Coordinates of C-alpha atoms in Angstrom, one line a residue:
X17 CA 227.9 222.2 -19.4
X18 CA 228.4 219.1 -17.6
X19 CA 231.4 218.6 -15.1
X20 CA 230.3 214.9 -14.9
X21 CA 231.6 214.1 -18.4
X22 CA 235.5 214.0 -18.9
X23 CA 237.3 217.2 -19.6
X24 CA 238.0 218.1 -23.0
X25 CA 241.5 219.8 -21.9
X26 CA 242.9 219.2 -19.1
X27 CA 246.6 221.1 -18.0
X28 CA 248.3 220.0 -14.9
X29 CA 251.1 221.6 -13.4
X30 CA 251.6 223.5 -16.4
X31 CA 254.5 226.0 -16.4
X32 CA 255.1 227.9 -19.8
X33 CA 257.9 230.2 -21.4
X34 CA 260.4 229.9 -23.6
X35 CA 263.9 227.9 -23.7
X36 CA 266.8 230.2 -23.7
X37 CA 269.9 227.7 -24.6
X38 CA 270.0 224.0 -23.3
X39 CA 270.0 224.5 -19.8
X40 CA 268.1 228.2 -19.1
X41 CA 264.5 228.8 -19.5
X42 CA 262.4 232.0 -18.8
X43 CA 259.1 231.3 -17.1
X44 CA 256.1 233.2 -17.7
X45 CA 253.6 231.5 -16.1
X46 CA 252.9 228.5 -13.9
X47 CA 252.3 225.9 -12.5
X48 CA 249.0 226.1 -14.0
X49 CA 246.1 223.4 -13.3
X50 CA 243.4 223.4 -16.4
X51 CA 240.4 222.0 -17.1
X52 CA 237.7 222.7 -19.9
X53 CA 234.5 220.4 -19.9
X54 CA 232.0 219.7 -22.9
X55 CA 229.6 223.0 -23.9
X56 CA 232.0 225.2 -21.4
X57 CA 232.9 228.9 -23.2
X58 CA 236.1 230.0 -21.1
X59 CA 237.3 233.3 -21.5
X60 CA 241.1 233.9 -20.7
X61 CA 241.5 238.0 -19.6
X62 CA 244.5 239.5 -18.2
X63 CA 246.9 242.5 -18.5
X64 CA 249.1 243.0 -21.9
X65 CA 252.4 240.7 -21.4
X66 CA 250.9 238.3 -18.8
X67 CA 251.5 235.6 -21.3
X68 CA 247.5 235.1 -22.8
X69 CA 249.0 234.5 -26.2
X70 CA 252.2 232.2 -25.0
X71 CA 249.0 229.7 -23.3
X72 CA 247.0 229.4 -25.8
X73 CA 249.8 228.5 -28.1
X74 CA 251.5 226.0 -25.8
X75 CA 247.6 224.8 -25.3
X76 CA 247.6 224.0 -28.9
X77 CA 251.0 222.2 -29.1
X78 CA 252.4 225.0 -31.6
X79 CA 255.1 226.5 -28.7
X80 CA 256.8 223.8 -26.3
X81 CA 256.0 223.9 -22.7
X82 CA 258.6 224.2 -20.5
X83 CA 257.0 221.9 -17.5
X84 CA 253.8 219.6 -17.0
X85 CA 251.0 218.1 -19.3
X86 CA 248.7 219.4 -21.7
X87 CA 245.8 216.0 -22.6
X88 CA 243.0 216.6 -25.0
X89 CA 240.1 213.9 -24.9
X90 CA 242.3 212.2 -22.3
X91 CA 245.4 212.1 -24.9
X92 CA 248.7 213.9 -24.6
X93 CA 249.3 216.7 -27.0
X94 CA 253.0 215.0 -27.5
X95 CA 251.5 211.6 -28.4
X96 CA 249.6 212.4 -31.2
X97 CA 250.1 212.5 -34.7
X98 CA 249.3 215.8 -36.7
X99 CA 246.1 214.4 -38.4
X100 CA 244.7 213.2 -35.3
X101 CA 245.6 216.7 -33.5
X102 CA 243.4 218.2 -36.1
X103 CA 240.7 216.3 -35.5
X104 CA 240.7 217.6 -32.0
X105 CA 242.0 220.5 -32.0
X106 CA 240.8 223.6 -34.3
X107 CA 242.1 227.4 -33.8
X108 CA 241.8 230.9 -34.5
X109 CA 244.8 233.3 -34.3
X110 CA 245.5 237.3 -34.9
X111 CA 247.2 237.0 -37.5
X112 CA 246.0 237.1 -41.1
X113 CA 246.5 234.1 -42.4
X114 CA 248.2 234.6 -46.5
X115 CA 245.9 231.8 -48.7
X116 CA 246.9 233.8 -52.1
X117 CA 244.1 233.4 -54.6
X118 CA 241.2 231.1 -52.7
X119 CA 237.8 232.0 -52.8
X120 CA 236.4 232.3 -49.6
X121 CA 234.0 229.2 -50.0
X122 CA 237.8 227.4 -50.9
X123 CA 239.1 228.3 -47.3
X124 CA 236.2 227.0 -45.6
X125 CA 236.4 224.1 -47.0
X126 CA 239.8 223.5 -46.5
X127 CA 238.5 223.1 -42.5
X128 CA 237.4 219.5 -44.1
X129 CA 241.0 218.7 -44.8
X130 CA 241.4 216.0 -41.8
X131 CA 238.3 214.6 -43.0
X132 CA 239.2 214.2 -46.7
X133 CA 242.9 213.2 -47.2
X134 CA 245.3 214.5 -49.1
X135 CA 243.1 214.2 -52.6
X136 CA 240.2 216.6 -50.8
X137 CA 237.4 215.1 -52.4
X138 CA 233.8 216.7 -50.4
X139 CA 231.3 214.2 -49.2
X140 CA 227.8 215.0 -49.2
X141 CA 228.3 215.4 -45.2
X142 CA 231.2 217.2 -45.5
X143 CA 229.8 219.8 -48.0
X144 CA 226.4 219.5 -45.1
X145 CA 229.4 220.7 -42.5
X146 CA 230.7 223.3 -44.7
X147 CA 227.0 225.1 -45.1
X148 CA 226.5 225.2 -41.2
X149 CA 229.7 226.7 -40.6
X150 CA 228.8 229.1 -43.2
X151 CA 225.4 230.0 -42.1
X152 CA 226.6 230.3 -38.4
X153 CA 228.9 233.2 -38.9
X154 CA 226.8 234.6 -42.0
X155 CA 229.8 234.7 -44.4
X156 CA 227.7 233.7 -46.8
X157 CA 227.6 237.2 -48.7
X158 CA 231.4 237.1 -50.0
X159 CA 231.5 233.5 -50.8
X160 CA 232.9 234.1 -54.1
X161 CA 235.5 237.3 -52.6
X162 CA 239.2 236.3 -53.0
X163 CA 240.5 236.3 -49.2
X164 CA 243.3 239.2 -50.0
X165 CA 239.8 241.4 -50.9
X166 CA 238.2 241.1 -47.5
X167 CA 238.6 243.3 -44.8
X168 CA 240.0 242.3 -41.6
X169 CA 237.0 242.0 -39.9
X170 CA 235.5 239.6 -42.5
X171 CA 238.7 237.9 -43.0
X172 CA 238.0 237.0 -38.9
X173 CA 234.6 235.8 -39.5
X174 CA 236.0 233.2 -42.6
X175 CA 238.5 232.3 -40.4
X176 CA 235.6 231.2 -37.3
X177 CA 233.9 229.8 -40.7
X178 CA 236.7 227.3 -41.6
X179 CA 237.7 226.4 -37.8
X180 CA 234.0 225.2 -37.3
X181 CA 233.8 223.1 -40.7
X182 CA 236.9 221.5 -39.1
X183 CA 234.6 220.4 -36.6
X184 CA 237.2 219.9 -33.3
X185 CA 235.2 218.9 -30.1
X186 CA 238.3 222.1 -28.9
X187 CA 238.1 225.5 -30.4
X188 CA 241.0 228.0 -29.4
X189 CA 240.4 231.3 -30.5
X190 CA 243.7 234.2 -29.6
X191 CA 242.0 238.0 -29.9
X192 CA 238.8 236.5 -32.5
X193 CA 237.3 240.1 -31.9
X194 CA 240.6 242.4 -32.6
X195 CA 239.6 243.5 -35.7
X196 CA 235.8 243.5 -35.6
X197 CA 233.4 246.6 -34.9
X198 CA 230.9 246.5 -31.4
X199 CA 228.3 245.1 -33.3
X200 CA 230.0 242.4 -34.6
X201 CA 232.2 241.7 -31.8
X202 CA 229.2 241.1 -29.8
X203 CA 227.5 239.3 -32.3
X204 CA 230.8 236.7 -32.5
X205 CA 230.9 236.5 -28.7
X206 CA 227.2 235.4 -28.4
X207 CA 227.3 233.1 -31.0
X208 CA 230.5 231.2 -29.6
X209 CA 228.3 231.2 -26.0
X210 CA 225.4 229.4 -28.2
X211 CA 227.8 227.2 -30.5
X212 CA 229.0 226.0 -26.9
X213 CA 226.0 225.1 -25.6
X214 CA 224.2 224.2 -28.5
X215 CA 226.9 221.7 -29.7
X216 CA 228.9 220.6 -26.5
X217 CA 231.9 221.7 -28.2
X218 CA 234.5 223.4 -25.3
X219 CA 235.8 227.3 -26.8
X220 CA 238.6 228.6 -25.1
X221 CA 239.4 232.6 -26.3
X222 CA 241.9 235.4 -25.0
X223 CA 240.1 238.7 -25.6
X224 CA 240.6 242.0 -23.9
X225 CA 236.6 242.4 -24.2
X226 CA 236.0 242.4 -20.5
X227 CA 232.3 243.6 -20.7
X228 CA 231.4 240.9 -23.1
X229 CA 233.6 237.9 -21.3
X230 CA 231.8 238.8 -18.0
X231 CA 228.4 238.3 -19.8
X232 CA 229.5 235.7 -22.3
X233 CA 232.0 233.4 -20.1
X234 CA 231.3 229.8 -18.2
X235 CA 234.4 230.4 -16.3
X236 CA 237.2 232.9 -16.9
X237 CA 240.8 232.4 -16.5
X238 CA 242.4 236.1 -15.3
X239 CA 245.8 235.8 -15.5
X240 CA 247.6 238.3 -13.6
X241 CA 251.2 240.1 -14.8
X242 CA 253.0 238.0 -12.0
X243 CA 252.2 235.0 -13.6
X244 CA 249.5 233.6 -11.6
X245 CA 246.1 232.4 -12.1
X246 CA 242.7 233.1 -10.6
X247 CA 240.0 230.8 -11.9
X248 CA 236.2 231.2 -11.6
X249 CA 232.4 232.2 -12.6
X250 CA 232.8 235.8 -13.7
X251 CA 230.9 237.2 -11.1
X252 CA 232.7 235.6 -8.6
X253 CA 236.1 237.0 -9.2
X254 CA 234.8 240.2 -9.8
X255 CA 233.4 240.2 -6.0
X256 CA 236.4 238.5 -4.3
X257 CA 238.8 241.6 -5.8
X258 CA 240.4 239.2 -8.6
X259 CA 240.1 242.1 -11.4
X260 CA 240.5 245.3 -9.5
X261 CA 244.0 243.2 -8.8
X262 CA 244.8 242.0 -12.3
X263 CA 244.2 245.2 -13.9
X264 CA 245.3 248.0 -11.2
X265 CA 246.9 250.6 -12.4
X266 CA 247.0 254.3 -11.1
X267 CA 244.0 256.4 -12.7
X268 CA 241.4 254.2 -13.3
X269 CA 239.5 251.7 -10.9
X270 CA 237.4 248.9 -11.3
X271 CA 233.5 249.4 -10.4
X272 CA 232.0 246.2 -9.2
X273 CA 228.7 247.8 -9.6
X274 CA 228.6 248.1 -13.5
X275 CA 231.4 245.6 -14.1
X276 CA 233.3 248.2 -15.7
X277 CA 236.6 250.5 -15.3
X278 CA 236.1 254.2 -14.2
X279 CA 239.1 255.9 -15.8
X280 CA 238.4 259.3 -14.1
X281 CA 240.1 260.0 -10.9
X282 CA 237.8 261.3 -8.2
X283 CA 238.9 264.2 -6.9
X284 CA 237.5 265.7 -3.4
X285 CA 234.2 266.4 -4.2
X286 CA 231.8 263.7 -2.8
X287 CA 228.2 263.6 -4.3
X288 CA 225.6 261.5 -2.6
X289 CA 223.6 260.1 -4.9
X290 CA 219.9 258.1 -4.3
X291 CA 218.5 256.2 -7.2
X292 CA 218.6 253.4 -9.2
X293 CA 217.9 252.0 -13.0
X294 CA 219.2 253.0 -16.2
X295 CA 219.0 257.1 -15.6
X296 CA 221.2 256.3 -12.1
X297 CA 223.5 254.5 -13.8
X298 CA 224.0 257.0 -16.9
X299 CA 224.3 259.7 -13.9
X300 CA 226.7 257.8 -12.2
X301 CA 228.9 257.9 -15.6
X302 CA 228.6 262.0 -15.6
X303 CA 229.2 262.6 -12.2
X304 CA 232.5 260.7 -12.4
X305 CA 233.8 262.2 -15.8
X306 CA 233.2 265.3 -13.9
X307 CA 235.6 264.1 -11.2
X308 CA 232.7 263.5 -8.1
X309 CA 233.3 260.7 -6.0
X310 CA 229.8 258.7 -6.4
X311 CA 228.6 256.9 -3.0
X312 CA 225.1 255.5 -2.2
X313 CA 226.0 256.3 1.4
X314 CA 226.1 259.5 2.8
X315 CA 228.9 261.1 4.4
X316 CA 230.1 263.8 6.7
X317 CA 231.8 265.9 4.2
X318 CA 229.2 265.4 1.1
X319 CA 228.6 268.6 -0.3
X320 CA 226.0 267.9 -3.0
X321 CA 222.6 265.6 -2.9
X322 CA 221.5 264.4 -6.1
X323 CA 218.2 262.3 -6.1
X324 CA 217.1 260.2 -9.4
X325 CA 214.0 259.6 -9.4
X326 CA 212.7 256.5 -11.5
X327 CA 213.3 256.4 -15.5
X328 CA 211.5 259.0 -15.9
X329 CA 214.3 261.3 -16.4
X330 CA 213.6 263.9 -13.6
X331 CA 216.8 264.6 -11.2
X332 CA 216.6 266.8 -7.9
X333 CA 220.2 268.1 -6.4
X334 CA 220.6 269.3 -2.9
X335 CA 222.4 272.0 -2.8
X336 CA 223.0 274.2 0.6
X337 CA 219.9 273.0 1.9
X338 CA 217.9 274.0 -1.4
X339 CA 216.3 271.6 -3.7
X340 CA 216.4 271.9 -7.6
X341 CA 215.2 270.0 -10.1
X342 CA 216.5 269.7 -13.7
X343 CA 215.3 268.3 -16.5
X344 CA 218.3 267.1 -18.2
X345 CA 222.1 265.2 -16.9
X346 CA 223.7 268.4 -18.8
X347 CA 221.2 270.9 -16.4
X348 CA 222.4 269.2 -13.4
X349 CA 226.2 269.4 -14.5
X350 CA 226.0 272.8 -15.4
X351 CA 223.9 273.3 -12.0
X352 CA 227.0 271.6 -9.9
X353 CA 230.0 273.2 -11.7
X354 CA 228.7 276.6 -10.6
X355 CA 228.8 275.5 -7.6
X356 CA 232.1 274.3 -7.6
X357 CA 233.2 277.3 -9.1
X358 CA 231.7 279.8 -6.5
X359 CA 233.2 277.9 -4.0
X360 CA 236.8 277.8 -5.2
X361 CA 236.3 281.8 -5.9
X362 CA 235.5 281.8 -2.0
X363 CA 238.3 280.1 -1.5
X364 CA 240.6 282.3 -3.4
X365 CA 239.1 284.8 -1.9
X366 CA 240.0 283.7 2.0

């Protein structure tokens, strides 16, 4: 992308929510200050009920804002006419949208309709259009479906299909992986990363797919359940706090190490653990679904040593001053839980 170039959308001292009456309004976020550039994938992430979905439909003109401006291309969202918002603007939402008895081919095409006028006659460059979008999200295998027989996921993937015929330098996508599997969801998320940068085009999405926005995301927008907005590269507001913050909640932490949420509470059993690479990382996982507190450091009161050696799948624990080596994650486990259950015997015991 290219911050050089003018923004595609731009928001300043945007405040959404909804009007209650003439005179009282219910704020749910804001003042927000926006800005999308040319080729630029932006991820917006935040808690349920931070107001993801109420943006991106004040974003796209469909819900009133209560306060600021909201330009496209330099234009204001109130200024222009429905036509020439659709040649700007195209969008994905949850739900399913009800086209009765079109073909699939017929609903991509109807992404032309800005294009064609009101008599929808298909140019040869139109039809050209059509075919990439088709190809690009492979929907060419139920072309000839009705849209009430495709499943959800493939009713998402039609719906991607006619929003890029429409062919909007703006794509706004709410949830476009809620109803897809893992392969496809990551297939959609890297293909909306390469349609960014292969066509300039600016995507902004909501997801809850934190893994995938952290690898697939330009910038993310975390929006936090107060309202507020932290803006940035990915990794950046993953090392400054900004997600353990948006998303704390008792039980589960966020590990800046794996960019991922622990949702097993340690409890006081500290493990000390030496390695690195995928068998570390897939030991780490055990160790905490066990309930060990993981640490590359040592400490005072560590009662256990495990050492992971290489990929080569070969793990040493420490145990009372005695090394033992296993051969397997499940050996170590069953190694350290007789450990832990001699000791709470002693205890009992005492």
């Amino acid at each position: 992308m290219d911050q050089t170039q003018q923004p595609i959308l731009q928001a300043l001292d945007l405040t959404i929510g909804y009007k209650k009456g003439a005179k009282r309004e219910m704020k749910v976020a804001g003042p927000l200050q926006l800005t999308v550039y040319p080729g630029q994938l932006i991820c917006l992430l935040g808690p349920n009920g931070a107001g993801k979905s109420t943006l991106i439909r004040t974003l796209a003109g469909l819900q009133p804002m209560l306060h600021g401006t909201v330009e496209i291309t330099g234009e204001s969202i109130h200024q222009l006419k429905p036509a020439e918002m659709a040649r700007k603007l195209s969008m994905v939402l949850t739900e399913k949208v009800r086209t009765g008895n079109l073909n699939v081919y017929s609903l991509v095409a109807l992404g032309r309709y800005p294009y064609t006028g009101w008599l929808g006659t298909l140019s040869t460059a139109d039809k050209k259009v059509i075919h990439w979008a088709i190809e690009a999200t492979k929907t060419a295998p139920f072309l000839h479906r009705k849209t009430d027989q495709l499943s959800d996921g493939e009713n998402q993937k039609v719906m991607l299909a006619r929003t890029l015929a429409q062919d909007t330098p703006l794509i706004i996508l709410d949830e476009p992986t809620a109803h897809l599997d893992l392969p496809n969801r990551i297939e959609l998320m890297r293909l909306l990363h390469q349609l960014a940068r292969q066509t300039k085009k600016a995507i902004l999405l909501s997801t809850h797919e934190l893994d995938l926005a952290l690898q697939a995301g330009d910038q993310v927008w975390l929006l936090d359940a107060e309202g507020k907005m932290k803006q940035g590269v990915p990794e950046d507001l993953v090392l400054d706090g900004s997600f353990e913050a948006a998303f704390d909640k008792a039980g589960f932490q966020f590990d800046k190490a794996t960019g991922t949420f622990n949702m097993h509470e340690p409890k006081d059993r500290h493990i000390h653990m030496i390695g690195e690479g995928a068998t570390a990382f897939w030991t780490r996982r055990a160790l905490q679904r066990e309930g060990f507190a993981v640490s590359g450091e040592s400490q005072e009161d560590d009662t256990v040593e495990v050492i992971v050696q290489g990929d080569k799948a070969r793990w040493v624990s420490k145990l009372d001053g005695t090394y033992t080596e296993h051969h397997t994650i499940a050996d170590l486990l069953a190694a350290l839980k007789a450990v832990a259950s001699a000791a709470n015997k002693a205890k009992q015991r005492i």
